[in-house]
XYZ file of C-alpha atoms in Angstrom:
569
model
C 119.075 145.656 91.856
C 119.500 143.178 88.870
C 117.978 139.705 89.795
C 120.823 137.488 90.041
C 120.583 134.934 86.385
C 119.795 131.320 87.424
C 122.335 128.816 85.471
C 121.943 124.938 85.669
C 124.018 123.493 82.939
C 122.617 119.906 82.522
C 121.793 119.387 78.620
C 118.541 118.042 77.179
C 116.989 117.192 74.177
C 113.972 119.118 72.999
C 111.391 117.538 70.929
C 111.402 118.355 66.830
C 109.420 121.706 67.205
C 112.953 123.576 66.369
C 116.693 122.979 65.582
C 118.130 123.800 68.528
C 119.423 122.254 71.569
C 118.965 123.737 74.985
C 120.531 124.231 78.241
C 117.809 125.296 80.717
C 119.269 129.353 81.313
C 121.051 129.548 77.658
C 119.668 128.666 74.017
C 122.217 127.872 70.968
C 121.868 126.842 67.732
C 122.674 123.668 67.561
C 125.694 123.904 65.468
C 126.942 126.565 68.144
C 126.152 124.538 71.216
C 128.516 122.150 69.961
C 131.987 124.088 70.493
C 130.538 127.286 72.307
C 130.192 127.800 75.726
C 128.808 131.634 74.772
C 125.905 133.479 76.208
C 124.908 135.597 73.089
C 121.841 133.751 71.855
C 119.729 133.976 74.979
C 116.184 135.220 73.742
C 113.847 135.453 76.700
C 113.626 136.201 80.048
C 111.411 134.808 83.317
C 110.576 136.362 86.489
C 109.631 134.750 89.948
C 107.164 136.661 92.552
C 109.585 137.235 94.468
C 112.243 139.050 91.620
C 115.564 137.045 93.356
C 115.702 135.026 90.383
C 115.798 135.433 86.627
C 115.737 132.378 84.148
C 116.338 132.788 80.898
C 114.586 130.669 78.263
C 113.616 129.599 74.789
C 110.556 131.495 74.377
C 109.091 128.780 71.566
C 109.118 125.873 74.145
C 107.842 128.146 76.768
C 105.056 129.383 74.835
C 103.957 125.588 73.917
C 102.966 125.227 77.379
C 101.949 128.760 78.436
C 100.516 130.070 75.033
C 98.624 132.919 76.876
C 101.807 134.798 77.857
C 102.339 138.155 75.963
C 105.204 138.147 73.649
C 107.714 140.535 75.738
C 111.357 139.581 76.260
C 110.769 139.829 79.873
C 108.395 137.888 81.472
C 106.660 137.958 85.234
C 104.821 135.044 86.580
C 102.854 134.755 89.545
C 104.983 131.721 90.832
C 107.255 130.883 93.504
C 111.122 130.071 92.203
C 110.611 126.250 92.841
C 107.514 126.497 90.889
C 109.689 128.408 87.981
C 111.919 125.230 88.118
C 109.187 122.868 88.070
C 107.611 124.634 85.058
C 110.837 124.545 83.501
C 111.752 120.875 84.157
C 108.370 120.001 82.248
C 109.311 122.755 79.932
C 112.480 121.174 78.930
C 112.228 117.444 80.084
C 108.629 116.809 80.309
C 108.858 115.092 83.803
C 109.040 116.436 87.589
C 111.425 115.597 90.024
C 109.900 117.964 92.904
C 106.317 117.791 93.819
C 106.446 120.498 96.537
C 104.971 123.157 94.672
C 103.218 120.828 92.193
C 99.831 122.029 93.673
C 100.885 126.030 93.096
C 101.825 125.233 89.266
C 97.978 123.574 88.787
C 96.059 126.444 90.398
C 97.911 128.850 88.086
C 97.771 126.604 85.381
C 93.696 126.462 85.580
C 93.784 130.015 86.594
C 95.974 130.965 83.461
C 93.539 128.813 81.127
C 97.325 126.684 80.496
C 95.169 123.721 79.126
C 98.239 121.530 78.008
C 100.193 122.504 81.429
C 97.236 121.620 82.858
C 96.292 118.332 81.043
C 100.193 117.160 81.481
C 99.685 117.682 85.600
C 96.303 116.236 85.776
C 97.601 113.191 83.768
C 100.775 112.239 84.989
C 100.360 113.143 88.886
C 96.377 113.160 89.988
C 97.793 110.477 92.659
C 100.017 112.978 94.142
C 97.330 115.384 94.874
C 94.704 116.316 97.592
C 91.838 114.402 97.380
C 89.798 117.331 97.295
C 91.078 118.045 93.781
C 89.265 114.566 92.812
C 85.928 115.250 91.223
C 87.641 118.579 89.588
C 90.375 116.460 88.128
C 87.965 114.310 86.779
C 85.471 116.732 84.882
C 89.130 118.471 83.201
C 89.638 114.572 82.324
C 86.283 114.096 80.800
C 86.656 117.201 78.764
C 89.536 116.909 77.422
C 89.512 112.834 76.960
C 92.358 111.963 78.818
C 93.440 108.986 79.298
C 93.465 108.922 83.328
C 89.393 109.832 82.942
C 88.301 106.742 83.668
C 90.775 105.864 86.653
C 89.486 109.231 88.301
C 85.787 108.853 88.101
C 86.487 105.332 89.654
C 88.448 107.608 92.640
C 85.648 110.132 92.965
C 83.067 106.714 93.469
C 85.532 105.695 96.410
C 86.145 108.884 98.171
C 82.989 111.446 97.614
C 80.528 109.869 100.158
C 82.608 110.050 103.119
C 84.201 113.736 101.962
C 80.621 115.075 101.319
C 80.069 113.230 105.258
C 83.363 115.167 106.698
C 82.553 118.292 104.950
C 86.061 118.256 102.966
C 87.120 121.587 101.297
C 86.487 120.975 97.389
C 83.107 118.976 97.243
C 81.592 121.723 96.295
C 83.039 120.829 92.897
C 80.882 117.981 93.024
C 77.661 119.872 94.659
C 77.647 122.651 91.712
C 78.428 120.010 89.173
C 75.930 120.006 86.161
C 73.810 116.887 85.880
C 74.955 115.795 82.622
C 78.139 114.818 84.901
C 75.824 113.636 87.546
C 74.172 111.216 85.449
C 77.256 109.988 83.504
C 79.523 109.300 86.943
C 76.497 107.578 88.610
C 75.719 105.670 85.805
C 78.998 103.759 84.795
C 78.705 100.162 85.575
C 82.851 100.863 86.079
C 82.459 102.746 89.124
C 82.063 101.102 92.170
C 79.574 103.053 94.763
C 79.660 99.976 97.162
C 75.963 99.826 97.715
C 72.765 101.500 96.923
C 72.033 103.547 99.860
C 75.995 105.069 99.509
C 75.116 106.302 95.970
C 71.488 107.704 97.191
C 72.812 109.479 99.563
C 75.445 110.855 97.270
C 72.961 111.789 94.699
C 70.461 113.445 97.229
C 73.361 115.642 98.802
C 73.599 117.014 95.392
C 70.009 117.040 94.828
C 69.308 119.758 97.736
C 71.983 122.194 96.462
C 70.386 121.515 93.261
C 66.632 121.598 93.362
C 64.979 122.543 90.648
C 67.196 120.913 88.054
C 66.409 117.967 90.818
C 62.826 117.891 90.354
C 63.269 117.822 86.355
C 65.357 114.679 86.161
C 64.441 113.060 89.455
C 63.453 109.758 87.201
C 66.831 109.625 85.413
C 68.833 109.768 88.717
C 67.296 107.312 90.816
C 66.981 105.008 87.799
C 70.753 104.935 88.524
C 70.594 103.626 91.711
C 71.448 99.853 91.830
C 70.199 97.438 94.824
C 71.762 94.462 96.193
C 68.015 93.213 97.770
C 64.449 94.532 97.960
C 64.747 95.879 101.135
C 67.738 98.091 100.483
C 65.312 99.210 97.548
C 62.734 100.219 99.814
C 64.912 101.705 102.367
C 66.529 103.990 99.523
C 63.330 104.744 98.068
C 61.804 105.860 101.286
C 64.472 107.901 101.957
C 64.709 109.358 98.265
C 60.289 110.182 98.263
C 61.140 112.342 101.446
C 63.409 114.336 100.119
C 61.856 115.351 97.328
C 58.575 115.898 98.949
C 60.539 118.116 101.532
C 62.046 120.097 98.609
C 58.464 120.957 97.370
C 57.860 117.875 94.863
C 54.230 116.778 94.946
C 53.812 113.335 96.396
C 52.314 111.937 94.130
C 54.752 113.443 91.453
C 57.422 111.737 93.074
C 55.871 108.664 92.974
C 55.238 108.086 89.712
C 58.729 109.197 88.786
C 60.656 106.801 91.227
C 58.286 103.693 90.175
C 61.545 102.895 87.679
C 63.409 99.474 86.984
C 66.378 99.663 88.994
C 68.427 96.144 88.885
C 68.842 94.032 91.499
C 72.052 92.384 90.092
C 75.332 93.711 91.699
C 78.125 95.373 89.074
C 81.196 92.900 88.002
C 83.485 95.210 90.770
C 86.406 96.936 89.053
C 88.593 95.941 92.496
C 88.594 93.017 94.343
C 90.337 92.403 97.322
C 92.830 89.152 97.013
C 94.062 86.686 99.718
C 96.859 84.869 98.195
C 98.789 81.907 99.942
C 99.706 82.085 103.124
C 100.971 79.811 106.577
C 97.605 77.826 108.609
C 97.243 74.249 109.741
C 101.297 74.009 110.291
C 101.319 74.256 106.306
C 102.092 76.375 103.121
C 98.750 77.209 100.892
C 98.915 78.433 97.632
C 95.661 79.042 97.405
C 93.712 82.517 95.737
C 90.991 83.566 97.632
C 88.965 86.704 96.534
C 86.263 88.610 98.896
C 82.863 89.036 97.517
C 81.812 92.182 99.182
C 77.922 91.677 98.293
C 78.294 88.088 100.506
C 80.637 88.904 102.508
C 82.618 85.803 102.374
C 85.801 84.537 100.797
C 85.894 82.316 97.739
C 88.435 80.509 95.790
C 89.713 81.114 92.300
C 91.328 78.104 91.433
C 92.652 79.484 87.997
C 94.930 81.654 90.065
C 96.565 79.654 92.094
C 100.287 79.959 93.141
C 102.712 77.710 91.131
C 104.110 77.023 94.872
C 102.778 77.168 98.349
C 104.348 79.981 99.920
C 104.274 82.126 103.396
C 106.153 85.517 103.821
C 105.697 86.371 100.174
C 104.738 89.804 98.651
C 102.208 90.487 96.014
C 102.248 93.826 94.280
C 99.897 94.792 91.422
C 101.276 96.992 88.419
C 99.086 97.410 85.539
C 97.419 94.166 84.086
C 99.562 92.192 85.987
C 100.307 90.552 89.365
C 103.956 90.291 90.691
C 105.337 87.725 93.512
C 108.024 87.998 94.709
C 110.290 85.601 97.458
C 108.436 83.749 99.977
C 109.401 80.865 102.415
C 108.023 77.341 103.145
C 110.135 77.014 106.624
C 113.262 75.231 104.957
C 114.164 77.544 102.549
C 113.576 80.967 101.309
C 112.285 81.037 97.481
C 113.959 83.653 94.988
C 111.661 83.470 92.055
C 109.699 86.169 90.833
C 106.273 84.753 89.380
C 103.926 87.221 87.742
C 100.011 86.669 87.043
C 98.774 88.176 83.580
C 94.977 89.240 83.687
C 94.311 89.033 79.844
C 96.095 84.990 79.421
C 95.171 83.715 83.135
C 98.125 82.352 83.863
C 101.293 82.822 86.221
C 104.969 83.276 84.412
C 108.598 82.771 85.757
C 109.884 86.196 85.332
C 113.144 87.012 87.569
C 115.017 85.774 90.871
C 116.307 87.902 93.257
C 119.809 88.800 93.111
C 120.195 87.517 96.591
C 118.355 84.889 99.014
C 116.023 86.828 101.797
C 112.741 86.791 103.712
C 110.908 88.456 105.616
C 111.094 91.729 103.794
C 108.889 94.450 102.677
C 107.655 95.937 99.785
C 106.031 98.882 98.060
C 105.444 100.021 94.562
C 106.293 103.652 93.040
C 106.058 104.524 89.831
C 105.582 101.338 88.440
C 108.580 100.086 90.365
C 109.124 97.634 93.146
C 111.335 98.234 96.014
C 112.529 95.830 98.732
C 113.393 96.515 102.020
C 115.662 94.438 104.483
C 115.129 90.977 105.967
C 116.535 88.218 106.694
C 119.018 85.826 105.091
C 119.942 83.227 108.045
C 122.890 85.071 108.551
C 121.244 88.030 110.111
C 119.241 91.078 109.549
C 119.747 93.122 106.338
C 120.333 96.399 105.766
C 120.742 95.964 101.553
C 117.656 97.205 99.630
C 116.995 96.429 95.974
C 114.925 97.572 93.151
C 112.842 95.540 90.622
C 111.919 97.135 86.972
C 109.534 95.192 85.202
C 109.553 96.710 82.123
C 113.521 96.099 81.585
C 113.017 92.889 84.131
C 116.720 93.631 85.815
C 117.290 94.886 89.306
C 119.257 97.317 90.930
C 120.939 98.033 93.702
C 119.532 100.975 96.335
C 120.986 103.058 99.293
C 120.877 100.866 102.617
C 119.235 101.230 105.517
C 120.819 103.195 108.278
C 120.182 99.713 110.875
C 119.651 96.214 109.278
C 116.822 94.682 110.089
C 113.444 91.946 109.054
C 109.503 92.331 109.290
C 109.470 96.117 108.854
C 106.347 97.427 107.257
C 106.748 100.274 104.278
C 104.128 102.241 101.923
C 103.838 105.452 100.389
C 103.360 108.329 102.339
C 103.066 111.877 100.481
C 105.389 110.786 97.387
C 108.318 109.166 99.731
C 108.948 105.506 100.655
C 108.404 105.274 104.286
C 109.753 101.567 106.116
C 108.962 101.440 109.897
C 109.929 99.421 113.034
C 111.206 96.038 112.433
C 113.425 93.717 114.451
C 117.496 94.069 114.064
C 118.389 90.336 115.618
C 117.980 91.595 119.471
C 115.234 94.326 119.772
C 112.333 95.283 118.106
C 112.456 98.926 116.529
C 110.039 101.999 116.860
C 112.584 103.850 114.304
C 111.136 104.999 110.755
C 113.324 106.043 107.714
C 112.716 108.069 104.696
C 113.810 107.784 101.175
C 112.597 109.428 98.517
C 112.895 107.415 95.162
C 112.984 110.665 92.860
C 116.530 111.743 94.962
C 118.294 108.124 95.372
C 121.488 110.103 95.896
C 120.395 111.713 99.073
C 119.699 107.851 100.633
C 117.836 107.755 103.937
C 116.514 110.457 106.596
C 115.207 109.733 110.021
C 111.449 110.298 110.311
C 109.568 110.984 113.268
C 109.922 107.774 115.914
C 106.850 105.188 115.799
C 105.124 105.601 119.755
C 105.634 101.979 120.180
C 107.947 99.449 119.372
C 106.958 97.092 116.105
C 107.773 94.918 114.019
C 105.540 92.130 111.919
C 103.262 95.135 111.699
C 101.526 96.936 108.587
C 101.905 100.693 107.779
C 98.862 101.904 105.174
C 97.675 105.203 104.396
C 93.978 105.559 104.526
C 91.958 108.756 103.304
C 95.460 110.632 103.492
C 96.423 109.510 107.094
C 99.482 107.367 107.960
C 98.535 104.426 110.554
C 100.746 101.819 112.055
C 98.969 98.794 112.852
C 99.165 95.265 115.498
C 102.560 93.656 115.180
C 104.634 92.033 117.905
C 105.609 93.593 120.544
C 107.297 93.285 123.989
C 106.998 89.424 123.323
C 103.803 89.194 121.990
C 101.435 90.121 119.321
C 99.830 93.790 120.271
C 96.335 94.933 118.869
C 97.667 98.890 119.224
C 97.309 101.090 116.300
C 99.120 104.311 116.180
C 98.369 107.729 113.176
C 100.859 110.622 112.476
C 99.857 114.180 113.217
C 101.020 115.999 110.951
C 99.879 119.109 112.195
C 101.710 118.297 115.717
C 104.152 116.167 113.893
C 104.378 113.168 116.025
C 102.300 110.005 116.133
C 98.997 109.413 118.255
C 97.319 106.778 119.607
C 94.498 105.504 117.391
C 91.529 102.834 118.389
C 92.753 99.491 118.941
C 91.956 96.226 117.002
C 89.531 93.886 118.471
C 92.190 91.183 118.325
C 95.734 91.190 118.555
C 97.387 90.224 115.789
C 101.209 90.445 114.042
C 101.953 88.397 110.751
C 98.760 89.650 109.477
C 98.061 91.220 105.913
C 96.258 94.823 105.299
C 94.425 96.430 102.581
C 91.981 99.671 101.802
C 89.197 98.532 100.495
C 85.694 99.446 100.130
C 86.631 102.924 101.742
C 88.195 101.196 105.352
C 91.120 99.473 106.285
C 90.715 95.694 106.082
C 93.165 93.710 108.323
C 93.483 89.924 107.573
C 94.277 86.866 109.794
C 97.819 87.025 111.288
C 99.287 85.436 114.593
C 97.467 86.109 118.104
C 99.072 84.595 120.879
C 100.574 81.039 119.559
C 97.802 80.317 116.737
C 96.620 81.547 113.849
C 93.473 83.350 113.510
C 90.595 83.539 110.653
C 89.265 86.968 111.742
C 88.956 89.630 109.472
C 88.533 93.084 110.953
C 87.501 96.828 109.688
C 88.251 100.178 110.481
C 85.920 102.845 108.874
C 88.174 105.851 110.434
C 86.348 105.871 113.697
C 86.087 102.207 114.922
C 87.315 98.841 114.442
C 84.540 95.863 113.965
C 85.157 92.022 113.613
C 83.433 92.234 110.084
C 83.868 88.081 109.239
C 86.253 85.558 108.927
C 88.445 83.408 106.353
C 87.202 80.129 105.849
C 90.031 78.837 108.033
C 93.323 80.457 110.166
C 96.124 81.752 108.237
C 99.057 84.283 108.452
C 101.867 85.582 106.469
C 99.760 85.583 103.670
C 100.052 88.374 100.670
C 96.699 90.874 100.140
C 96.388 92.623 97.151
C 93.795 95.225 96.118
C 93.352 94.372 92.446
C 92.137 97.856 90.121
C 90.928 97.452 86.918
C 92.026 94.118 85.739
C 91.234 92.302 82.803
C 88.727 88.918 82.415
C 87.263 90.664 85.902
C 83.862 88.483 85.069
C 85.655 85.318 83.790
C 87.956 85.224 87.069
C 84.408 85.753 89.321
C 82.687 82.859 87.459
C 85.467 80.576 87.812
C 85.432 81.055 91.368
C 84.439 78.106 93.758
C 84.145 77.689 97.406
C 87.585 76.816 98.602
């Protein structure tokens, strides 16, 4: 039987490499295309796996991507039909609108040598992949000087201790990785491995897979081990001696190869976690605070302070900048749009929003921000808007299926999930879907939250969804809650030492930070932890709040100035 032809007749424009204009499925000239509607200047032919489905293509633009293939007019690849359209879409519009079978296109890519299929996946859509593509990502990166290099050897820092712990399919990536790469990730004063005895363990799980090369530059890698205080030093060393002895290295070898200057002076972090504004003390703050991990205390940065005070606001980091949006001061609800630029230091008026509201939530996707219900002392709202800061205008999005305030969103496997929430007479366990690459199909129900919430956070952490504290049956609730997605329905996860709702959340530091809120009828300062097994009071802010904004801040500019500016609030 003759495959059935595949037509989708959407034009595009094609870069200069020929004269023509294309219709994914037929080729003209252009001078043709524009009065003929004929089939007589198709030139190539592509098969699926599964032979249901012929495409036919321009073979020029096809072979810019895939310059391997042989030059036949008909053409099999060992791909799926959704991964035929995907190719295609980049083929023809250099962009993807389905990641389901994004994974299938980069193992055939790498497997077909496709280095600028390849290099286009790696750089535009690392985020969307399994973390256990991380450290494999980032030596394709390195190679071939992409721009997104950097960005992933910062990922692998953050994520290979606790997937070489867990035993996660793909570190052995890392663990047959060739010490030149070794030496350069542990190295880079850019990469944050959280503390010395994270990155020596690291480096020694390596080590034993990789022995004698070991032994040879056993110097070079624990010179790039760097210590917060002496005794950390000593602990690591210990440890690092005994492994190498036990892998055959005379003692006294090892000894004179680990007595190395190693500094004692913590990195200038590439993140920081920021506390920003805020409701304590029956007043509004608009006050920065930033958490110095290597204290383990909150300090002020005074150069960064809110033009306002404001509660209920969001803060949502794109680039080199800092966006706020909304907030309220318990009289009224504020509409401007500030945003915070790392290079000048200083907050700008940017936007209002087309339409007064609090107590909403946001996410950011794709260098986008979305809002998500509220509240606009009418009642609860079911409109939805969307914020573009490169053209600075907003637009208007499908609404939710049931109005409602304090729901809690993020992004969950390349959709926009927003969760519980309170509609004006009940709080909600519903979640809904929407999927910002198909606007036009608006919202689908998701799988039920086990417990009613609303004031609540929902964050992903080390690719699990987890619903957090919130208020509940009258009352703040320390309950947490993770989706299955094996079973497909949420589970009961460890509680919170202290129950909380109007609280802000963050991953940081490789656990889920949760950050003053409301317990009973007060505030609280307590700042809590969750390293995927257990929750642990870890310190405190130096005084009650809630409703304030947290922010995990990448890569930003004037990093050291903001630090040194920093006082004790």
């Amino acid at each position: 039987m003759v495959p059935q032809s595949k037509w989708i007749s959407e034009l595009v424009e094609l870069d200069s490499a020929s004269m023509t204009a294309a219709v994914i499925g037929e080729k003209f000239e252009l001078e043709i295309m524009k009065n003929s509607t004929t089939t007589d200047c198709i030139v190539d032919s592509l098969f699926g796996v599964d032979d249901q489905v012929v495409f036919h293509v321009h073979w020029k633009f096809l072979n810019h991507w895939l310059p391997t293939l042989p030059g036949f007019r008909y053409i099999r690849l060992r791909l799926s039909t959704t991964a035929i359209v995907l190719l295609l879409e980049i083929v023809y519009y250099k962009k993807i609108t389905n990641l389901e079978p994004l994974m299938e296109l980069v193992d055939y890519a790498a497997q077909s040598n496709a280095c600028r299929l390849l290099n286009f996946l790696i750089e535009g859509y690392f985020e969307e992949m399994p973390q256990n593509y991380l450290f494999w990502c980032w030596r394709i990166a390195r190679k071939d000087r992409l721009k997104c290099e950097m960005r992933l050897k910062q990922l692998v820092g953050e994520n290979i201790h606790w997937m070489l712990q867990d035993g996660i399919d793909g570190v052995e990536s890392f663990l047959t990785a060739s010490v030149k790469d070794i030496l350069d990730i542990a190295r880079d004063d850019q990469v944050d491995w959280q503390s010395g005895k994270i990155l020596t363990e690291v480096l020694l799980s390596w080590c034993r897979i990789n022995g004698r090369i070991a032994k040879d530059y056993c110097k070079e890698l624990f010179s790039t081990i760097r210590f917060k205080t002496m005794s950390e030093r000593r602990e690591c060393l210990t440890i690092f001696c005994e492994t190498f002895i036990e892998m055959g290295m005379d003692e006294s070898d090892v000894v004179e190869k680990t007595t190395v200057y190693s500094s004692m002076k913590p990195r200038v972090p590439h993140q920081v976690l920021l506390y920003l504004g805020g409701w304590g003390a029956k007043k509004g703050s608009s006050a920065v605070l930033f958490y110095d991990k290597y204290t383990n205390h909150w300090a002020g940065v005074p150069v960064m302070e809110l033009p306002m005070k404001m509660a209920y606001h969001r803060v949502l980091q794109i680039g080199q900048y800092l966006y706020c949006f909304g907030g309220y001061d318990f009289a009224s609800f504020k509409t401007e749009v500030w945003r915070f630029d790392f290079e000048k230091l200083v907050w700008e008026w940017k936007s209002v929003l087309p339409d007064d509201r609090g107590y909403f939530a946001a996410v950011t996707f794709k260098s986008k921000v979305y809002l998500f219900g509220g509240y606009d002392f009418t009642g609860r709202l079911s409109t939805n808007i969307l914020y573009d800061p490169e053209r600075n205008r907003w637009e208007p999005l499908p609404f939710l299926t049931v109005g409602r305030s304090d729901t809690a969103a993020t992004v969950y496997r390349g959709r926009i999930l927003v969760s519980g929430g309170f509609d004006g007479e009940r709080t909600l366990n519903r979640v809904d879907v929407f999927d910002p690459k198909k606007p036009e199909e608006g919202w689908t129900e998701f799988v039920p939250l086990r417990d009613r919430r609303s004031a609540h956070c929902l964050v992903v952490f080390r690719g699990v969804l987890y619903a957090l504290g919130g208020f509940q049956h009258g009352s703040s609730t320390s309950s947490c809650e993770y989706f299955d997605n094996v079973s497909n329905e949420w589970r009961t996860a460890p509680s919170m030492n202290c129950e909380r709702s109007t609280f802000a959340a963050a991953i940081f530091n490789d656990a889920i930070y949760v950050i003053g809120g409301h317990t009973a009828n007060v505030s609280t300062a307590l700042v809590e932890k969750f390293d995927g097994t257990q929750w642990r009071i870890d310190h405190s802010l130096p005084k009650p709040m809630a409703a304030g904004a947290v922010v995990h801040v990448q890569n930003p500019k004037n990093m050291a100035v903001l630090l040194q500016r920093s006082a004790e609030w």
